[in-house]
Coordinates of C-alpha atoms and ligand atoms in Angstrom, one line a residue:
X1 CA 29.9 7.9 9.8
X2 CA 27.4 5.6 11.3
X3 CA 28.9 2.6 13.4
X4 CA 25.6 0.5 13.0
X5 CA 26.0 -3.3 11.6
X6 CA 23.6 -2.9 8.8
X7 CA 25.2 -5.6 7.1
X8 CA 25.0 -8.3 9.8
X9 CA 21.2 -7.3 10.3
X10 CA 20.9 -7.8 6.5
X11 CA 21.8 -11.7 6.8
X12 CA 19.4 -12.3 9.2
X13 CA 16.8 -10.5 7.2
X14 CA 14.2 -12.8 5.7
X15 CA 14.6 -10.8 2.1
X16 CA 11.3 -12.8 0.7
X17 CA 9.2 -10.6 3.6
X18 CA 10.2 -7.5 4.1
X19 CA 8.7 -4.7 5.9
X20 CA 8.6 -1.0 4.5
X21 CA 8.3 1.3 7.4
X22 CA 8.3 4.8 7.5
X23 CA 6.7 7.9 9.4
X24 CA 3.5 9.0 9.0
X25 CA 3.6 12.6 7.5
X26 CA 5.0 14.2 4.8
X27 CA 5.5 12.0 1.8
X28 CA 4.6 8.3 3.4
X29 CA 1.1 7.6 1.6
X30 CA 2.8 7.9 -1.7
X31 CA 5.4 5.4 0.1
X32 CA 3.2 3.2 1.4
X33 CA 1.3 3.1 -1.8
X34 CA 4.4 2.4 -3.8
X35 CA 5.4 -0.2 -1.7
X36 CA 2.1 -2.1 -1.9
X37 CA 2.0 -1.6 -5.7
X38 CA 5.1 -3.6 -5.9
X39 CA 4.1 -6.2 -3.0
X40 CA 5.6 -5.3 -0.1
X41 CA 3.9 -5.3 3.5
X42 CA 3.7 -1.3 4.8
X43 CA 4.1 0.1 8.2
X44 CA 3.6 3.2 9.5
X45 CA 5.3 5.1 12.3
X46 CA 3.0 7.5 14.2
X47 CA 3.2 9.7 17.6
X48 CA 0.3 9.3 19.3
X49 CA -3.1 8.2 18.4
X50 CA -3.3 6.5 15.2
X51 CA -3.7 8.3 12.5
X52 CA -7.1 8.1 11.8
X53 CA -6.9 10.2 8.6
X54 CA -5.2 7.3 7.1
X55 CA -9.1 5.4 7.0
X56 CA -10.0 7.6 4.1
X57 CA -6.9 6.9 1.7
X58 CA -6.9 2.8 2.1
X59 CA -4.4 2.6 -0.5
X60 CA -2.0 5.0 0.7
X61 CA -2.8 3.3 4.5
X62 CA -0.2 1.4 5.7
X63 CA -1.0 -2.4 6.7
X64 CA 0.3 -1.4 10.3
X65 CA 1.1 1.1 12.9
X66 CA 3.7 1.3 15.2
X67 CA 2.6 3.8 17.8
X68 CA 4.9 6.1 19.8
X69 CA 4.5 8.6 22.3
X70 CA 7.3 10.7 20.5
X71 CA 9.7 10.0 17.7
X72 CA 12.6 9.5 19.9
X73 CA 11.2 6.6 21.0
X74 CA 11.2 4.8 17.7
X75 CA 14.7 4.0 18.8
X76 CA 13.4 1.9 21.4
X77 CA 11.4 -0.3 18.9
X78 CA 14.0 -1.0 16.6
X79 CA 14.2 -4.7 17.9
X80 CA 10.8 -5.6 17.1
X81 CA 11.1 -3.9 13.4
X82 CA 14.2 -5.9 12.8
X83 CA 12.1 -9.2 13.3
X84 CA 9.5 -7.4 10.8
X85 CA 12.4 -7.1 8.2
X86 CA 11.6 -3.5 8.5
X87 CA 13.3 -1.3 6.0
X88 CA 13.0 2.6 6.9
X89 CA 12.6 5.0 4.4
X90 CA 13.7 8.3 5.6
X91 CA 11.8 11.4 4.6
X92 CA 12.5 15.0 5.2
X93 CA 10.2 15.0 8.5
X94 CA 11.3 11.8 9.4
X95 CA 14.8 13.1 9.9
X96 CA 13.6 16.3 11.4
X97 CA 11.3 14.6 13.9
X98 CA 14.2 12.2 15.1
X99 CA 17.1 14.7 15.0
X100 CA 20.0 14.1 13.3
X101 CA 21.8 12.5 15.8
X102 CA 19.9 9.8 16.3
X103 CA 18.9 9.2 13.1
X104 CA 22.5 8.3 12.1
X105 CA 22.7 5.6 15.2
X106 CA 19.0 4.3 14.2
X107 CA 19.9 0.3 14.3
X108 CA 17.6 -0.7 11.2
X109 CA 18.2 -0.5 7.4
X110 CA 17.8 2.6 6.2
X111 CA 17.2 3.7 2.1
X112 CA 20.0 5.6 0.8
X113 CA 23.7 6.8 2.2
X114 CA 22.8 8.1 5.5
X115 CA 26.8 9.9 5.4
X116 CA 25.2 12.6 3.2
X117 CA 23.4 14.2 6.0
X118 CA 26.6 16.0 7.0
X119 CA 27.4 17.1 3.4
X120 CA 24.1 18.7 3.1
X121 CA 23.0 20.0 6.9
X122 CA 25.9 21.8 6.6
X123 CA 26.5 25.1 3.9
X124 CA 29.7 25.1 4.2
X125 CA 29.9 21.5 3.8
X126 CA 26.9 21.5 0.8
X127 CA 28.7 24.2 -1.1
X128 CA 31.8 22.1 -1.4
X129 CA 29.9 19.4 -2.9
X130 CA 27.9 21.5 -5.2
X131 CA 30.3 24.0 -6.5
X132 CA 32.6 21.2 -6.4
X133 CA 30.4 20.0 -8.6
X134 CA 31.0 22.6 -11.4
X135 CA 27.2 24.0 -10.1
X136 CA 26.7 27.4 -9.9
X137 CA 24.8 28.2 -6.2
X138 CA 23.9 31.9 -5.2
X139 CA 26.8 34.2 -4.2
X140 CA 27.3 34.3 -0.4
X141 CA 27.5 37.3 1.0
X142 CA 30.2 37.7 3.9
X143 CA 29.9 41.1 5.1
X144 CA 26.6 42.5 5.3
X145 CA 28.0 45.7 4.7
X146 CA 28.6 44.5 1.2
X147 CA 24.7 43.9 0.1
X148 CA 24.2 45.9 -2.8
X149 CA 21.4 44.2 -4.4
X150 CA 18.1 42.0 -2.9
X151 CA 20.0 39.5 -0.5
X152 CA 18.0 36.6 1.2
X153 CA 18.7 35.9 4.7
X154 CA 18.6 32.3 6.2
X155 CA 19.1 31.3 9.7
X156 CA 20.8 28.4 10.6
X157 CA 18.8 25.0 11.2
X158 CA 15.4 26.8 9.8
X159 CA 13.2 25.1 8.5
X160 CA 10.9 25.1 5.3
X161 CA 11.6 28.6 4.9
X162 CA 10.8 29.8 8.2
X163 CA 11.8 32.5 9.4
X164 CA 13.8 33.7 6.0
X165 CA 13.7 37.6 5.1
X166 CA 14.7 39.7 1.7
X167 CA 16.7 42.7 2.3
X168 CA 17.5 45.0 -0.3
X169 CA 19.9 47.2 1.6
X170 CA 22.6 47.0 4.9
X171 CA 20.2 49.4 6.9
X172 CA 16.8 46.7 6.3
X173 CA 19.0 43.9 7.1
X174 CA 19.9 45.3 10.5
X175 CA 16.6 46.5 11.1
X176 CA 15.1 42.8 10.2
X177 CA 17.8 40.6 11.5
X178 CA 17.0 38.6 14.8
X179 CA 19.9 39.4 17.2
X180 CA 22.1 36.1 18.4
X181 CA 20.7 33.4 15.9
X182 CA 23.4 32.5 13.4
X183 CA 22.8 33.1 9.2
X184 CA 23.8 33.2 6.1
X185 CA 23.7 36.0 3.1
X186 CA 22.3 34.8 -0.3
X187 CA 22.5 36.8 -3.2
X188 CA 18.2 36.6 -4.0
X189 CA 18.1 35.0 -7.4
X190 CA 15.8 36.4 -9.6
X191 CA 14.2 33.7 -12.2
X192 CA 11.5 30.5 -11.9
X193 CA 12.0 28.1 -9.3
X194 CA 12.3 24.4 -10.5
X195 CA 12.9 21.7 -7.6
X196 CA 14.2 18.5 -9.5
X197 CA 13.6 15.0 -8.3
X198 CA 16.2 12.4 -9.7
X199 CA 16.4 9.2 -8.7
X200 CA 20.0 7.5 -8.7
X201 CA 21.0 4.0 -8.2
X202 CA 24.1 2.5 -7.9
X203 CA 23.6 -1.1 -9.0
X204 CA 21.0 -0.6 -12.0
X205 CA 22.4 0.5 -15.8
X206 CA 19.1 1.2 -17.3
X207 CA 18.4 5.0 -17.8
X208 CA 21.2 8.0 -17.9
X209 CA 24.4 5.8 -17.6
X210 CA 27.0 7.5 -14.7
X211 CA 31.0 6.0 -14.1
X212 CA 29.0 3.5 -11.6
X213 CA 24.9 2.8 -11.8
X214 CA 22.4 5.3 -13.8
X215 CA 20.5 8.2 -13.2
X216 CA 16.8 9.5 -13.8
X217 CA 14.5 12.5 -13.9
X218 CA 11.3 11.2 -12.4
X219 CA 9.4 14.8 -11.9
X220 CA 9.6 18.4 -10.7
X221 CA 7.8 20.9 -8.6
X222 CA 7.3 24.3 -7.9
X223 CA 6.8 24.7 -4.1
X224 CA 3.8 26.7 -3.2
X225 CA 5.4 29.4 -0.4
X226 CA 3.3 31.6 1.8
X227 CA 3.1 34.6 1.5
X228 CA 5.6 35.2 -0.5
X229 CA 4.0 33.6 -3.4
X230 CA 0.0 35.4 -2.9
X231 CA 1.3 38.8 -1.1
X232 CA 1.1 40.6 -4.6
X233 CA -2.5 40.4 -4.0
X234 CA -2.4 42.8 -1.7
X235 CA -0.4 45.4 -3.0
X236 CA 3.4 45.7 -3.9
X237 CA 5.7 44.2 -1.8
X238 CA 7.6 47.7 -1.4
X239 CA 4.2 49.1 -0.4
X240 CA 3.5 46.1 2.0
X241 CA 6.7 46.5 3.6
X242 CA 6.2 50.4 4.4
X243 CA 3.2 48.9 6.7
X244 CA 5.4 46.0 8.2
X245 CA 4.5 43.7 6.4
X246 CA 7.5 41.6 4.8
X247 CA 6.4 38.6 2.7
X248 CA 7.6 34.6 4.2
X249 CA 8.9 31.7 2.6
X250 CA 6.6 28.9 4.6
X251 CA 6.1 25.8 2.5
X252 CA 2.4 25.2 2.4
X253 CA 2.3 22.7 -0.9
X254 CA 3.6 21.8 -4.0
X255 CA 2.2 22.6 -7.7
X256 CA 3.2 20.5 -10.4
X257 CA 5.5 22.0 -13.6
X258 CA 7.6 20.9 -16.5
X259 CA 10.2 22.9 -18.0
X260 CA 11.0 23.4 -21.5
X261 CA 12.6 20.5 -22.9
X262 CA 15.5 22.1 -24.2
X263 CA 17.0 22.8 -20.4
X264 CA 16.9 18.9 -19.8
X265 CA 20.4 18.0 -20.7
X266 CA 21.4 20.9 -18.3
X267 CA 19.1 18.9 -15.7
X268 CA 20.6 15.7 -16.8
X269 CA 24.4 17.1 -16.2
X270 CA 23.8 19.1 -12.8
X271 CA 22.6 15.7 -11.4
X272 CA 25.4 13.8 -12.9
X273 CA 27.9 16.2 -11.6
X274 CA 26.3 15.8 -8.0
X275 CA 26.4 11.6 -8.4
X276 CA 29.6 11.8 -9.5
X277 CA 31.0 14.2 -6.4
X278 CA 29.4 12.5 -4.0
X279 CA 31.5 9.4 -5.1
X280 CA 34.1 10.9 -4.4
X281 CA 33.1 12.7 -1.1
X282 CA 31.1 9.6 0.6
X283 CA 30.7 6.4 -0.9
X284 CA 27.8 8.6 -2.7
X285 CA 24.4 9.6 -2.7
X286 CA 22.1 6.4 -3.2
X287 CA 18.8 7.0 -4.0
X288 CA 15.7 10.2 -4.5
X289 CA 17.1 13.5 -4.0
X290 CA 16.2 16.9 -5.2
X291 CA 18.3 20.0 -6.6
X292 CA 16.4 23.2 -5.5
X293 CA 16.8 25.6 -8.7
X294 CA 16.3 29.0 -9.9
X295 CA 16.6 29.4 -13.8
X296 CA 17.6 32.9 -14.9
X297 CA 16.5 35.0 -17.9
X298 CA 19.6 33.6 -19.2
X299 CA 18.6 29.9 -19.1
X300 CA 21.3 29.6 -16.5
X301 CA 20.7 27.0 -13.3
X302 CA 21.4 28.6 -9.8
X303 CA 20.7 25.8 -7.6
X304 CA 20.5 26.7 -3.9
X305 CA 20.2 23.7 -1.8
X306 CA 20.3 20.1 -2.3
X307 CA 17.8 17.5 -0.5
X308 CA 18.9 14.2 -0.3
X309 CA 16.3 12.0 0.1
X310 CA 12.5 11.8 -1.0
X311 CA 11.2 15.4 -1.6
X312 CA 7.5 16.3 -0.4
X313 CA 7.7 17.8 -4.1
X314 CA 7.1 14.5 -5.3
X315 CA 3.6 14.1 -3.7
X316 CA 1.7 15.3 -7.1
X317 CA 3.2 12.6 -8.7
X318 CA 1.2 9.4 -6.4
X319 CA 0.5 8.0 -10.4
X320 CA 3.3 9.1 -12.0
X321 CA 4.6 12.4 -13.6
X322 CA 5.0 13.7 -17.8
X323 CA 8.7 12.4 -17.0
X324 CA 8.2 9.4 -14.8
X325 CA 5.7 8.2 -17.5
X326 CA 8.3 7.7 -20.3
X327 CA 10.0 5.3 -18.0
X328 CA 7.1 3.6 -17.0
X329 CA 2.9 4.3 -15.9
X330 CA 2.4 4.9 -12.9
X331 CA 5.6 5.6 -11.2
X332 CA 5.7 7.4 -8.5
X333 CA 9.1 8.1 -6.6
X334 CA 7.6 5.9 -3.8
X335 CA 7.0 3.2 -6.0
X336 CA 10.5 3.6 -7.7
X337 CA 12.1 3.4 -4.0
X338 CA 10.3 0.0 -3.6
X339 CA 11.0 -1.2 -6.7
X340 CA 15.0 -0.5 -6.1
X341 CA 14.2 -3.0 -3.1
X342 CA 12.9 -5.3 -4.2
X343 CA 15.5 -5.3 -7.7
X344 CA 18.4 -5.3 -4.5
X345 CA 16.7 -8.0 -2.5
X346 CA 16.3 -10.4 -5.5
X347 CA 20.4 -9.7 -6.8
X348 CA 21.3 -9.9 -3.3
X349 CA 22.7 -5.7 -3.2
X350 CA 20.5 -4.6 -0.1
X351 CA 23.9 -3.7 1.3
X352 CA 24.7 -1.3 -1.8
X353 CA 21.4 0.7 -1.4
X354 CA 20.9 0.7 2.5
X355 CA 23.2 2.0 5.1
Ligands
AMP1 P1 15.4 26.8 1.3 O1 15.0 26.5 2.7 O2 16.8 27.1 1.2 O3 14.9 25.7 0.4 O4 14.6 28.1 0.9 C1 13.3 28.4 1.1 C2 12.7 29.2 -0.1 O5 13.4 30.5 -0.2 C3 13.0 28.6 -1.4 O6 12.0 27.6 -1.7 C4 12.9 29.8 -2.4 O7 11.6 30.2 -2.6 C5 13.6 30.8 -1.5 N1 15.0 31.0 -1.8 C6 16.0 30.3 -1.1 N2 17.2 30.7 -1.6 C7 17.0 31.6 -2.5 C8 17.8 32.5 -3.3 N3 19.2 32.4 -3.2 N4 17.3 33.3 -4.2 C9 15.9 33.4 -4.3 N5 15.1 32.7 -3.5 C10 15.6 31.8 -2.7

């Protein structure tokens, strides 16, 4: 649980001038441009130089910088954010680049329920929360004598992929598996991948009602994964991997999708029954996050990780998405972040939406 005071930083806030702050990779010019659409001053976090790659998108650019030799030392600026009514939006690299650790004792308000990092870093913990849920993840394989059909292999604390394998038998998996870093056994899910993006909010009632606040679907993406997604190219997977040549699961980008609309109260009910756990669990998720999805032949869901905060999946979606745009033009999850904010700061609920 984090110890910080957010609420006593709140009352000092100036809530007519806040700050949105974030780092600068991942999914911050969609931020920053969200932010600025809905009036509030930007600033960006960056290691080093500034990032001069910023001059070419000036409306995704952030009205400041905040340079820092590395991220660890953002915790040394926190002071001077505070008297910038700095709210931090935390992104998947943001998280990363800090750690964990000190991203839960980061003194400054922070978008969403910062608790859920231990529900969701952790399998055990995730799987709890999902299948408690009533969702249906991939079967876990506990002995690895056991794998009888195409298993995916995931080491602990990897990230984006890397470093996963596919084994389709005990012998390849001990031939493949790294000695002395800790994993897990998935069953591999055969089907499409869909990566959701819902945003939920606990004090508005204006889309998909829940027992507390409402939900929505703002977009979906397919993540773009090298090489497993191009290595056909080359030949047949089985032939590739005669020659040593096993395919990866490095995120490179994300390609844009819908899905038919008949699977959408499915997508509306999995994202319910996450809202509704996490309730339960932690005070709840608050917020953007994403449920990572395979659909099977039998338009069933398999959903095999959860991400609970802003998704780089979102980034095709800077002016809107075909779901985002029957809630409003032009909404971007960035922008629907800021305009949570800014709906908080006016009804006096920052406390409810930042920990
Ligand atoms: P993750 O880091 O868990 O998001 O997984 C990285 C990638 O591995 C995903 O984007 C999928 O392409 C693939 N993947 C993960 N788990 C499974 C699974 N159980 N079955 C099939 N593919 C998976």
């Amino acid at each position: 649980m984090t110890e910080i005071n957010i609420h006593g930083m709140l009352t000092n806030y100036d809530k007519k001038n806040l700050t949105i702050a974030t780092v600068c990779s991942h999914s911050s010019l969609q931020i920053f441009n969200g932010a600025r659409k809905e009036g509030f001053k930007t600033l960006g976090i960056a290691v080093g130089e500034k990032r001069k790659y910023y001059d070419a998108f000036p409306l995704g650019k952030p009205d400041e910088f905040l340079i820092v030799k590395n991220y660890k030392e953002i915790l040394k600026h926190t002071d001077e954010l505070q008297e910038k009514n700095a709210i931090v939006i935390p992104h998947g690299s943001f998280v990363e680049y800090l750690g964990a650790e000190n991203f839960l004792k980061l003194d400054l308000p922070t978008f969403g329920n910062r608790n859920v990092l231990m529900w969701e870093s952790n399998r055990d913990k995730e799987r709890i929360w999902l299948e408690g849920a009533g969702l249906t993840m991939p079967r876990e394989i506990k002995d690895p004598h056991d794998i009888d059909k195409p298993v995916i292999v995931k080491y602990h604390g990897a990230k984006g992929g890397k470093g996963f394998f596919i084994a389709k038998t005990y012998d390849e998996f001990k031939r493949r598996l790294e000695k002395g870093k800790p994993f897990v056994i998935q069953e591999f899910v055969l089907g499409t991948r869909y990566y959701l993006h819902y945003f939920y909010s606990p004090i508005q009632d204006n889309a998909y009602k829940l027992s507390k606040g409402s939900l929505q679907l703002l977009s979906m993406d397919r993540r773009d994964e090298t090489t497993i997604d191009e290595v056909q190219r080359l030949g047949s997977i089985a032939e590739l991997e005669e020659l040593g040549i096993h395919p990866t699961f490095v995120v490179t980008g994300n390609i844009p999708i819908v899905m038919r609309e008949s699977l959408l109260p499915k997508v509306f009910k999995m994202g319910e029954a996450v809202v509704e756990k996490s309730l339960k669990l932690f005070d709840g998720i608050i917020g953007s996050f994403c449920l990572e999805t395979v659909v099977t032949e039998d338009l069933e869901f398999k959903v095999f990780e959860i991400s609970a905060r802003i998704v780089a999946g979102t980034n095709p979606y800077s002016f809107g998405s075909p779901y985002s745009e029957f809630i409003q033009p032009d909404l971007s999850t960035g922008r629907r972040i800021a305009q949570e904010i800014k709906y908080a700061a006016k009804k006096n609920q920052l406390d409810k939406i930042l920990t």
